[in-house]
Amino acid sequence: IKDDTSGEYMRTLLKLCGGDDDLAGEFFPEAAQIAYKMWELSAMARVESRATIHPADNFDPGSDAEALRKAMKGFGTDEDTIIDIITQRSNSQRQEILQTYKSHFGRNLMADLKSELSGNLSRLILGLMMTPADFDAKMMRKAMEGAGTDESALIEILATRNNQEILAMNEAYKNAYHKKLEDAISSDTSGIFCRVLISLVQGARDEGPADIEKAQEDAKELGDACNDDSSSMETKFLSILCTRSYPHLRRVFQEFVKCTNKDIEQVIRKEMSGDLMRTLIAIVRSIKNKPSFFAECLYKAMKGLGTDDRALIRLLVSRSEIDLLNIRKEFKDLHDASLHDFIKVEALCGDTSGDYRKGLLAICGGED
């Protein structure tokens, strides 16, 4: 209510609301019990990641290369053929097509696609043709180039990638832009937000199982830190949330409810602000339910006036071979509408090209 309203209207709504639910655990023990049970279920859940794009059967890179060349040769471009091939092949198969295309025609497929396509369709297809590491590196670059910084993109990528993905992205960034990603982040951000991102970009998070005794100690340290000055509190939250393994942090957050009678996300929202708050909440939500976190990111990219096409493309391309089917389910559960329908409406409103919409829907993969 505070974020979206103002004046007398806001004051009236807040009075009707009756209180700040960030403190619900202090007044309503059942709220803390629900939070504790939620983290317990999160720790026990074994959800299989399900993609929407899979390796094509009877794959023939030579045939695909021939079809793509034909689609771009001469007057006009056959966008349908390009979309049908690129969105129905896995990333490793697309890399084979790249090499075969160059062998057969002595041409660079990426350059040909860039010259034949335009706008959001070009960004979508070229994104699919890149390796995941190269794509993440480019998205980080785009988030930091120019006058402004896309903090949401930096947070989304660094808060959700595992160590191997982050290290591969670091290498891809250095190869593509001849500069360390860490140095780029240091130049473009500042303060505690910069420190959190620098910590995450190391790709050095623990990967072991939960240590029950250590989790209790970490939970107590986080709880005690809430009584410290803001700088000490922020440093303590950074040191634990950015370095401990996901299974361990699930246990820490569960023990935190025991120690404080509050959920960790409530405390972060109440005690912190700005990009630091958003980063730590992204980490917490990613640990709690990563597909649900991405479903919310997709919703935010499409809701309201205008679509954030860069975010929409980034999310669909990066998750298409990992867990986009899981994300579709969470999207439907959260918003009572299919991701497919949302894309169909938003892409139509935001872009006059039906080809862009067709590409997005092909990646989405189903109507639910």
mmCIF file of C-alpha atoms in Angstrom, residues 15-365:
data_model
loop_
_atom_site.group_PDB
_atom_site.id
_atom_site.type_symbol
_atom_site.label_atom_id
_atom_site.label_comp_id
_atom_site.label_asym_id
_atom_site.label_seq_id
_atom_site.Cartn_x
_atom_site.Cartn_y
_atom_site.Cartn_z
ATOM 1 C CA LYS A 15 -5.715 2.284 8.939
ATOM 2 C CA LEU A 16 -8.061 -0.359 7.532
ATOM 3 C CA CYS A 17 -5.120 -2.720 7.074
ATOM 4 C CA GLY A 18 -4.496 -2.463 10.795
ATOM 5 C CA GLY A 19 -0.768 -3.107 11.099
ATOM 6 C CA ASP A 20 2.603 -3.986 9.634
ATOM 7 C CA ASP A 21 2.840 -7.669 8.796
ATOM 8 C CA ASP A 22 6.632 -7.453 9.003
ATOM 9 C CA LEU A 23 5.953 -7.744 12.740
ATOM 10 C CA ALA A 24 3.323 -10.455 12.376
ATOM 11 C CA GLY A 25 5.552 -13.068 13.969
ATOM 12 C CA GLU A 26 5.701 -11.041 17.178
ATOM 13 C CA PHE A 27 1.940 -10.783 17.527
ATOM 14 C CA PHE A 28 0.687 -13.908 15.793
ATOM 15 C CA PRO A 29 2.659 -17.075 16.661
ATOM 16 C CA GLU A 30 0.889 -18.966 13.872
ATOM 17 C CA ALA A 31 2.632 -16.731 11.313
ATOM 18 C CA ALA A 32 6.021 -17.845 12.596
ATOM 19 C CA GLN A 33 4.862 -21.465 12.634
ATOM 20 C CA ILE A 34 3.777 -21.202 8.996
ATOM 21 C CA ALA A 35 7.139 -19.669 8.033
ATOM 22 C CA TYR A 36 8.995 -22.442 9.861
ATOM 23 C CA LYS A 37 6.950 -25.135 8.131
ATOM 24 C CA MET A 38 7.455 -23.463 4.744
ATOM 25 C CA TRP A 39 11.248 -23.611 5.084
ATOM 26 C CA GLU A 40 11.012 -27.182 6.286
ATOM 27 C CA LEU A 41 9.046 -28.122 3.157
ATOM 28 C CA SER A 42 11.503 -26.194 0.982
ATOM 29 C CA ALA A 43 14.380 -28.201 2.455
ATOM 30 C CA MET A 44 12.568 -31.501 1.877
ATOM 31 C CA ALA A 45 11.277 -30.760 -1.641
ATOM 32 C CA ARG A 46 12.906 -32.635 -4.508
ATOM 33 C CA VAL A 47 11.543 -30.977 -7.626
ATOM 34 C CA GLU A 48 12.838 -32.115 -10.994
ATOM 35 C CA SER A 49 13.827 -29.203 -13.233
ATOM 36 C CA ARG A 50 11.909 -29.384 -16.499
ATOM 37 C CA ALA A 51 12.872 -27.493 -19.641
ATOM 38 C CA THR A 52 10.738 -26.439 -22.602
ATOM 39 C CA ILE A 53 13.494 -26.866 -25.202
ATOM 40 C CA HIS A 54 15.109 -30.278 -25.658
ATOM 41 C CA PRO A 55 17.577 -31.756 -28.164
ATOM 42 C CA ALA A 56 15.805 -32.434 -31.469
ATOM 43 C CA ASP A 57 15.471 -36.050 -32.579
ATOM 44 C CA ASN A 58 17.208 -37.074 -35.815
ATOM 45 C CA PHE A 59 19.248 -33.890 -35.678
ATOM 46 C CA ASP A 60 21.133 -33.056 -38.888
ATOM 47 C CA PRO A 61 23.246 -29.871 -38.635
ATOM 48 C CA GLY A 62 23.933 -29.925 -42.379
ATOM 49 C CA SER A 63 20.254 -29.936 -43.261
ATOM 50 C CA ASP A 64 19.559 -27.143 -40.746
ATOM 51 C CA ALA A 65 22.442 -25.062 -42.076
ATOM 52 C CA GLU A 66 21.137 -25.463 -45.657
ATOM 53 C CA ALA A 67 17.610 -24.472 -44.598
ATOM 54 C CA LEU A 68 18.854 -21.400 -42.727
ATOM 55 C CA ARG A 69 20.972 -20.259 -45.668
ATOM 56 C CA LYS A 70 18.007 -20.663 -47.996
ATOM 57 C CA ALA A 71 15.819 -18.680 -45.559
ATOM 58 C CA MET A 72 18.199 -15.729 -45.750
ATOM 59 C CA LYS A 73 19.356 -15.910 -49.361
ATOM 60 C CA GLY A 74 17.989 -13.622 -52.022
ATOM 61 C CA PHE A 75 15.193 -11.088 -51.656
ATOM 62 C CA GLY A 76 13.311 -11.226 -48.358
ATOM 63 C CA THR A 77 13.791 -13.356 -45.277
ATOM 64 C CA ASP A 78 11.876 -16.474 -44.256
ATOM 65 C CA GLU A 79 11.507 -15.695 -40.549
ATOM 66 C CA ASP A 80 9.237 -18.689 -39.954
ATOM 67 C CA THR A 81 11.958 -21.160 -40.963
ATOM 68 C CA ILE A 82 14.550 -19.403 -38.820
ATOM 69 C CA ILE A 83 12.253 -19.421 -35.782
ATOM 70 C CA ASP A 84 11.193 -23.033 -36.292
ATOM 71 C CA ILE A 85 14.772 -24.280 -36.478
ATOM 72 C CA ILE A 86 16.434 -22.141 -33.800
ATOM 73 C CA THR A 87 13.715 -22.559 -31.160
ATOM 74 C CA GLN A 88 13.437 -26.311 -31.662
ATOM 75 C CA ARG A 89 17.129 -27.173 -31.202
ATOM 76 C CA SER A 90 19.110 -27.381 -27.979
ATOM 77 C CA ASN A 91 21.964 -24.971 -27.377
ATOM 78 C CA SER A 92 24.608 -27.604 -28.082
ATOM 79 C CA GLN A 93 22.858 -28.423 -31.376
ATOM 80 C CA ARG A 94 22.815 -24.726 -32.297
ATOM 81 C CA GLN A 95 26.578 -24.586 -31.741
ATOM 82 C CA GLU A 96 26.962 -27.482 -34.197
ATOM 83 C CA ILE A 97 24.827 -25.598 -36.717
ATOM 84 C CA LEU A 98 27.099 -22.554 -36.340
ATOM 85 C CA GLN A 99 30.175 -24.591 -37.202
ATOM 86 C CA THR A 100 28.513 -26.496 -40.029
ATOM 87 C CA TYR A 101 27.167 -23.273 -41.563
ATOM 88 C CA LYS A 102 30.666 -21.797 -41.632
ATOM 89 C CA SER A 103 32.113 -25.032 -43.095
ATOM 90 C CA HIS A 104 29.480 -25.299 -45.824
ATOM 91 C CA PHE A 105 29.227 -21.643 -46.852
ATOM 92 C CA GLY A 106 32.296 -19.886 -45.476
ATOM 93 C CA ARG A 107 29.949 -17.459 -43.740
ATOM 94 C CA ASN A 108 29.271 -16.464 -40.141
ATOM 95 C CA LEU A 109 25.722 -17.500 -39.218
ATOM 96 C CA MET A 110 25.516 -14.975 -36.376
ATOM 97 C CA ALA A 111 26.462 -12.149 -38.748
ATOM 98 C CA ASP A 112 23.933 -13.303 -41.353
ATOM 99 C CA LEU A 113 21.142 -13.539 -38.775
ATOM 100 C CA LYS A 114 22.010 -10.074 -37.442
ATOM 101 C CA SER A 115 21.843 -8.575 -40.937
ATOM 102 C CA GLU A 116 18.560 -10.282 -41.871
ATOM 103 C CA LEU A 117 16.606 -9.825 -38.630
ATOM 104 C CA SER A 118 15.862 -6.697 -36.642
ATOM 105 C CA GLY A 119 14.471 -5.453 -33.358
ATOM 106 C CA ASN A 120 13.404 -7.808 -30.620
ATOM 107 C CA LEU A 121 13.260 -10.823 -32.934
ATOM 108 C CA SER A 122 16.952 -10.327 -33.734
ATOM 109 C CA ARG A 123 17.810 -10.048 -30.020
ATOM 110 C CA LEU A 124 15.818 -13.187 -29.257
ATOM 111 C CA ILE A 125 17.312 -15.371 -32.016
ATOM 112 C CA LEU A 126 20.882 -14.156 -31.463
ATOM 113 C CA GLY A 127 20.462 -14.789 -27.735
ATOM 114 C CA LEU A 128 19.437 -18.374 -28.412
ATOM 115 C CA MET A 129 22.465 -18.862 -30.670
ATOM 116 C CA MET A 130 24.936 -17.873 -27.935
ATOM 117 C CA THR A 131 26.245 -20.312 -25.345
ATOM 118 C CA PRO A 132 24.677 -19.807 -21.890
ATOM 119 C CA ALA A 133 27.924 -18.336 -20.542
ATOM 120 C CA ASP A 134 28.294 -15.934 -23.482
ATOM 121 C CA PHE A 135 24.638 -14.921 -23.169
ATOM 122 C CA ASP A 136 24.935 -14.215 -19.434
ATOM 123 C CA ALA A 137 28.111 -12.228 -20.056
ATOM 124 C CA LYS A 138 26.375 -10.146 -22.712
ATOM 125 C CA MET A 139 23.384 -9.523 -20.431
ATOM 126 C CA MET A 140 25.741 -8.336 -17.686
ATOM 127 C CA ARG A 141 27.441 -6.044 -20.197
ATOM 128 C CA LYS A 142 24.109 -4.647 -21.395
ATOM 129 C CA ALA A 143 23.037 -4.043 -17.789
ATOM 130 C CA MET A 144 26.075 -1.842 -17.178
ATOM 131 C CA GLU A 145 26.699 -0.069 -20.480
ATOM 132 C CA GLY A 146 25.480 3.433 -21.210
ATOM 133 C CA ALA A 147 24.393 6.131 -18.796
ATOM 134 C CA GLY A 148 22.269 4.048 -16.424
ATOM 135 C CA THR A 149 22.638 0.673 -14.732
ATOM 136 C CA ASP A 150 20.018 -2.076 -14.851
ATOM 137 C CA GLU A 151 20.381 -3.188 -11.244
ATOM 138 C CA SER A 152 17.503 -5.661 -11.572
ATOM 139 C CA ALA A 153 19.353 -7.587 -14.291
ATOM 140 C CA LEU A 154 22.575 -7.699 -12.255
ATOM 141 C CA ILE A 155 20.661 -8.961 -9.222
ATOM 142 C CA GLU A 156 18.637 -11.530 -11.181
ATOM 143 C CA ILE A 157 21.696 -13.085 -12.807
ATOM 144 C CA LEU A 158 24.159 -13.102 -9.918
ATOM 145 C CA ALA A 159 21.626 -14.145 -7.260
ATOM 146 C CA THR A 160 20.429 -17.200 -9.198
ATOM 147 C CA ARG A 161 23.446 -18.738 -10.971
ATOM 148 C CA ASN A 162 25.489 -21.562 -9.445
ATOM 149 C CA ASN A 163 29.272 -21.476 -9.081
ATOM 150 C CA GLN A 164 29.959 -23.196 -12.392
ATOM 151 C CA GLU A 165 27.657 -20.825 -14.277
ATOM 152 C CA ILE A 166 29.218 -17.753 -12.659
ATOM 153 C CA LEU A 167 32.794 -18.888 -13.343
ATOM 154 C CA ALA A 168 31.924 -19.673 -16.978
ATOM 155 C CA MET A 169 30.279 -16.242 -17.283
ATOM 156 C CA ASN A 170 33.410 -14.577 -15.862
ATOM 157 C CA GLU A 171 35.567 -16.290 -18.468
ATOM 158 C CA ALA A 172 33.161 -15.424 -21.294
ATOM 159 C CA TYR A 173 33.059 -11.780 -20.193
ATOM 160 C CA LYS A 174 36.863 -11.535 -20.140
ATOM 161 C CA ASN A 175 37.123 -13.125 -23.594
ATOM 162 C CA ALA A 176 34.432 -10.919 -25.123
ATOM 163 C CA TYR A 177 35.210 -7.549 -23.532
ATOM 164 C CA HIS A 178 38.878 -7.863 -22.464
ATOM 165 C CA LYS A 179 38.020 -6.819 -18.935
ATOM 166 C CA LYS A 180 37.248 -8.713 -15.746
ATOM 167 C CA LEU A 181 33.564 -8.775 -14.859
ATOM 168 C CA GLU A 182 34.480 -7.951 -11.266
ATOM 169 C CA ASP A 183 36.236 -4.783 -12.432
ATOM 170 C CA ALA A 184 33.217 -3.792 -14.536
ATOM 171 C CA ILE A 185 30.930 -4.211 -11.518
ATOM 172 C CA SER A 186 33.304 -2.184 -9.323
ATOM 173 C CA SER A 187 33.294 0.635 -11.892
ATOM 174 C CA ASP A 188 29.526 0.700 -12.294
ATOM 175 C CA THR A 189 28.197 0.180 -8.750
ATOM 176 C CA SER A 190 29.160 1.372 -5.292
ATOM 177 C CA GLY A 191 28.777 0.856 -1.567
ATOM 178 C CA ILE A 192 27.350 -2.247 0.045
ATOM 179 C CA PHE A 193 25.478 -3.158 -3.165
ATOM 180 C CA CYS A 194 28.806 -3.325 -5.004
ATOM 181 C CA ARG A 195 30.278 -5.464 -2.212
ATOM 182 C CA VAL A 196 27.404 -7.950 -2.407
ATOM 183 C CA LEU A 197 27.744 -8.274 -6.186
ATOM 184 C CA ILE A 198 31.532 -8.673 -5.916
ATOM 185 C CA SER A 199 31.017 -11.435 -3.364
ATOM 186 C CA LEU A 200 28.527 -13.249 -5.617
ATOM 187 C CA VAL A 201 30.602 -12.883 -8.804
ATOM 188 C CA GLN A 202 33.460 -14.859 -7.220
ATOM 189 C CA GLY A 203 31.450 -18.048 -7.798
ATOM 190 C CA ALA A 204 32.785 -19.397 -4.510
ATOM 191 C CA ARG A 205 29.598 -20.287 -2.614
ATOM 192 C CA ASP A 206 29.878 -23.413 -0.448
ATOM 193 C CA GLU A 207 28.286 -26.425 -2.113
ATOM 194 C CA GLY A 208 28.007 -28.900 0.742
ATOM 195 C CA PRO A 209 24.959 -30.108 2.679
ATOM 196 C CA ALA A 210 23.443 -28.337 5.658
ATOM 197 C CA ASP A 211 25.409 -28.416 8.912
ATOM 198 C CA ILE A 212 22.739 -28.376 11.638
ATOM 199 C CA GLU A 213 24.959 -27.039 14.405
ATOM 200 C CA LYS A 214 26.510 -24.384 12.172
ATOM 201 C CA ALA A 215 23.054 -23.423 10.860
ATOM 202 C CA GLN A 216 21.898 -22.714 14.398
ATOM 203 C CA GLU A 217 24.982 -20.547 14.972
ATOM 204 C CA ASP A 218 24.418 -18.673 11.688
ATOM 205 C CA ALA A 219 20.754 -18.101 12.517
ATOM 206 C CA LYS A 220 21.659 -16.693 15.936
ATOM 207 C CA GLU A 221 24.315 -14.425 14.357
ATOM 208 C CA LEU A 222 21.757 -13.072 11.887
ATOM 209 C CA GLY A 223 19.237 -12.524 14.668
ATOM 210 C CA ASP A 224 21.791 -10.748 16.865
ATOM 211 C CA ALA A 225 22.951 -8.646 13.907
ATOM 212 C CA CYS A 226 19.487 -7.082 13.707
ATOM 213 C CA ASN A 227 20.342 -5.245 16.952
ATOM 214 C CA ASP A 228 23.665 -3.928 15.598
ATOM 215 C CA ASP A 229 24.236 -0.722 13.661
ATOM 216 C CA SER A 230 23.200 -0.894 10.022
ATOM 217 C CA SER A 231 26.735 -1.336 8.638
ATOM 218 C CA SER A 232 27.550 -4.285 10.912
ATOM 219 C CA MET A 233 24.171 -5.872 10.214
ATOM 220 C CA GLU A 234 24.596 -5.557 6.440
ATOM 221 C CA THR A 235 28.091 -7.050 6.581
ATOM 222 C CA LYS A 236 26.894 -10.031 8.614
ATOM 223 C CA PHE A 237 23.983 -10.730 6.280
ATOM 224 C CA LEU A 238 26.334 -10.455 3.273
ATOM 225 C CA SER A 239 28.895 -12.841 4.755
ATOM 226 C CA ILE A 240 26.301 -15.552 5.399
ATOM 227 C CA LEU A 241 23.803 -15.193 2.542
ATOM 228 C CA CYS A 242 26.486 -14.852 -0.160
ATOM 229 C CA THR A 243 28.755 -17.708 0.935
ATOM 230 C CA ARG A 244 26.749 -20.549 2.476
ATOM 231 C CA SER A 245 25.323 -23.375 0.360
ATOM 232 C CA TYR A 246 21.651 -23.383 -0.592
ATOM 233 C CA PRO A 247 20.805 -26.489 1.516
ATOM 234 C CA HIS A 248 22.586 -24.924 4.485
ATOM 235 C CA LEU A 249 20.799 -21.586 4.097
ATOM 236 C CA ARG A 250 17.405 -23.301 3.994
ATOM 237 C CA ARG A 251 18.224 -24.707 7.407
ATOM 238 C CA VAL A 252 19.580 -21.349 8.609
ATOM 239 C CA PHE A 253 16.352 -19.591 7.625
ATOM 240 C CA GLN A 254 14.328 -22.278 9.384
ATOM 241 C CA GLU A 255 16.382 -21.867 12.570
ATOM 242 C CA PHE A 256 16.092 -18.072 12.197
ATOM 243 C CA VAL A 257 12.324 -18.369 12.658
ATOM 244 C CA LYS A 258 12.955 -20.273 15.900
ATOM 245 C CA CYS A 259 15.391 -17.614 17.151
ATOM 246 C CA THR A 260 13.410 -14.508 16.251
ATOM 247 C CA ASN A 261 9.790 -15.576 15.661
ATOM 248 C CA LYS A 262 10.083 -13.875 12.243
ATOM 249 C CA ASP A 263 10.738 -14.923 8.667
ATOM 250 C CA ILE A 264 14.075 -13.841 7.183
ATOM 251 C CA GLU A 265 12.404 -12.036 4.273
ATOM 252 C CA GLN A 266 10.284 -9.935 6.632
ATOM 253 C CA VAL A 267 13.395 -8.840 8.521
ATOM 254 C CA ILE A 268 15.324 -7.955 5.359
ATOM 255 C CA ARG A 269 12.411 -5.842 4.119
ATOM 256 C CA LYS A 270 12.106 -4.043 7.424
ATOM 257 C CA GLU A 271 15.768 -3.475 8.225
ATOM 258 C CA MET A 272 17.233 -2.778 4.773
ATOM 259 C CA SER A 273 16.382 -0.829 1.650
ATOM 260 C CA GLY A 274 17.279 -0.207 -1.969
ATOM 261 C CA ASP A 275 19.390 -2.502 -4.111
ATOM 262 C CA LEU A 276 20.888 -4.312 -1.111
ATOM 263 C CA MET A 277 17.418 -5.302 0.088
ATOM 264 C CA ARG A 278 16.404 -6.411 -3.400
ATOM 265 C CA THR A 279 19.564 -8.515 -3.793
ATOM 266 C CA LEU A 280 19.207 -10.313 -0.475
ATOM 267 C CA ILE A 281 15.509 -10.941 -1.082
ATOM 268 C CA ALA A 282 16.366 -12.349 -4.519
ATOM 269 C CA ILE A 283 18.798 -14.755 -2.858
ATOM 270 C CA VAL A 284 16.212 -15.787 -0.252
ATOM 271 C CA ARG A 285 13.454 -16.299 -2.825
ATOM 272 C CA SER A 286 15.765 -18.174 -5.156
ATOM 273 C CA ILE A 287 16.637 -20.535 -2.318
ATOM 274 C CA LYS A 288 13.001 -20.888 -1.284
ATOM 275 C CA ASN A 289 11.608 -21.579 -4.761
ATOM 276 C CA LYS A 290 13.671 -20.576 -7.799
ATOM 277 C CA PRO A 291 10.933 -21.177 -10.432
ATOM 278 C CA SER A 292 8.556 -19.019 -8.391
ATOM 279 C CA PHE A 293 11.165 -16.253 -8.228
ATOM 280 C CA PHE A 294 11.573 -16.320 -12.018
ATOM 281 C CA ALA A 295 7.802 -16.410 -12.503
ATOM 282 C CA GLU A 296 7.559 -13.154 -10.568
ATOM 283 C CA CYS A 297 10.386 -11.653 -12.641
ATOM 284 C CA LEU A 298 8.479 -12.537 -15.824
ATOM 285 C CA TYR A 299 5.271 -11.033 -14.462
ATOM 286 C CA LYS A 300 7.045 -7.776 -13.560
ATOM 287 C CA ALA A 301 8.599 -7.662 -17.039
ATOM 288 C CA MET A 302 5.139 -7.748 -18.646
ATOM 289 C CA LYS A 303 2.738 -6.027 -16.263
ATOM 290 C CA GLY A 304 1.734 -2.384 -16.508
ATOM 291 C CA LEU A 305 2.342 -0.036 -19.409
ATOM 292 C CA GLY A 306 4.932 -1.409 -21.798
ATOM 293 C CA THR A 307 6.872 -4.641 -21.723
ATOM 294 C CA ASP A 308 10.481 -4.880 -20.572
ATOM 295 C CA ASP A 309 11.521 -6.858 -23.641
ATOM 296 C CA ARG A 310 15.153 -7.147 -22.615
ATOM 297 C CA ALA A 311 14.131 -8.820 -19.344
ATOM 298 C CA LEU A 312 11.542 -10.997 -21.089
ATOM 299 C CA ILE A 313 14.091 -12.233 -23.638
ATOM 300 C CA ARG A 314 16.777 -12.718 -20.970
ATOM 301 C CA LEU A 315 14.494 -14.806 -18.754
ATOM 302 C CA LEU A 316 13.040 -17.013 -21.482
ATOM 303 C CA VAL A 317 16.354 -17.674 -23.226
ATOM 304 C CA SER A 318 18.319 -18.374 -20.032
ATOM 305 C CA ARG A 319 15.731 -20.717 -18.467
ATOM 306 C CA SER A 320 14.455 -22.497 -21.613
ATOM 307 C CA GLU A 321 16.722 -25.526 -21.194
ATOM 308 C CA ILE A 322 16.695 -25.561 -17.395
ATOM 309 C CA ASP A 323 13.346 -25.034 -15.667
ATOM 310 C CA LEU A 324 10.993 -22.987 -17.841
ATOM 311 C CA LEU A 325 8.277 -25.640 -17.542
ATOM 312 C CA ASN A 326 8.481 -25.344 -13.739
ATOM 313 C CA ILE A 327 8.326 -21.560 -14.091
ATOM 314 C CA ARG A 328 5.192 -21.863 -16.239
ATOM 315 C CA LYS A 329 3.503 -23.873 -13.488
ATOM 316 C CA GLU A 330 4.443 -21.340 -10.815
ATOM 317 C CA PHE A 331 3.263 -18.481 -13.045
ATOM 318 C CA LYS A 332 -0.147 -20.119 -13.479
ATOM 319 C CA ASP A 333 -0.419 -20.798 -9.730
ATOM 320 C CA LEU A 334 0.563 -17.234 -8.801
ATOM 321 C CA HIS A 335 -1.435 -15.279 -11.371
ATOM 322 C CA ASP A 336 -4.248 -17.605 -12.430
ATOM 323 C CA ALA A 337 -3.220 -17.104 -16.061
ATOM 324 C CA SER A 338 -0.848 -19.007 -18.286
ATOM 325 C CA LEU A 339 2.530 -17.565 -19.187
ATOM 326 C CA HIS A 340 1.656 -18.375 -22.811
ATOM 327 C CA ASP A 341 -1.428 -16.125 -22.707
ATOM 328 C CA PHE A 342 0.466 -13.335 -20.966
ATOM 329 C CA ILE A 343 3.165 -13.380 -23.626
ATOM 330 C CA LYS A 344 0.601 -13.531 -26.413
ATOM 331 C CA VAL A 345 -1.109 -10.359 -25.194
ATOM 332 C CA GLU A 346 1.961 -8.412 -24.051
ATOM 333 C CA ALA A 347 4.145 -9.152 -27.067
ATOM 334 C CA LEU A 348 1.281 -8.185 -29.362
ATOM 335 C CA CYS A 349 0.833 -4.890 -27.540
ATOM 336 C CA GLY A 350 4.528 -4.125 -27.312
ATOM 337 C CA ASP A 351 5.761 -5.116 -30.751
ATOM 338 C CA THR A 352 4.077 -4.924 -34.154
ATOM 339 C CA SER A 353 6.003 -7.964 -35.389
ATOM 340 C CA GLY A 354 4.146 -11.239 -35.102
ATOM 341 C CA ASP A 355 7.460 -13.034 -35.659
ATOM 342 C CA TYR A 356 8.813 -11.841 -32.307
ATOM 343 C CA ARG A 357 5.692 -13.093 -30.577
ATOM 344 C CA LYS A 358 5.911 -16.413 -32.418
ATOM 345 C CA GLY A 359 9.509 -16.836 -31.245
ATOM 346 C CA LEU A 360 8.616 -16.106 -27.615
ATOM 347 C CA LEU A 361 5.700 -18.521 -27.669
ATOM 348 C CA ALA A 362 7.832 -21.250 -29.268
ATOM 349 C CA ILE A 363 10.318 -20.957 -26.399
ATOM 350 C CA CYS A 364 7.516 -20.872 -23.821
ATOM 351 C CA GLY A 365 6.383 -24.127 -25.339
#
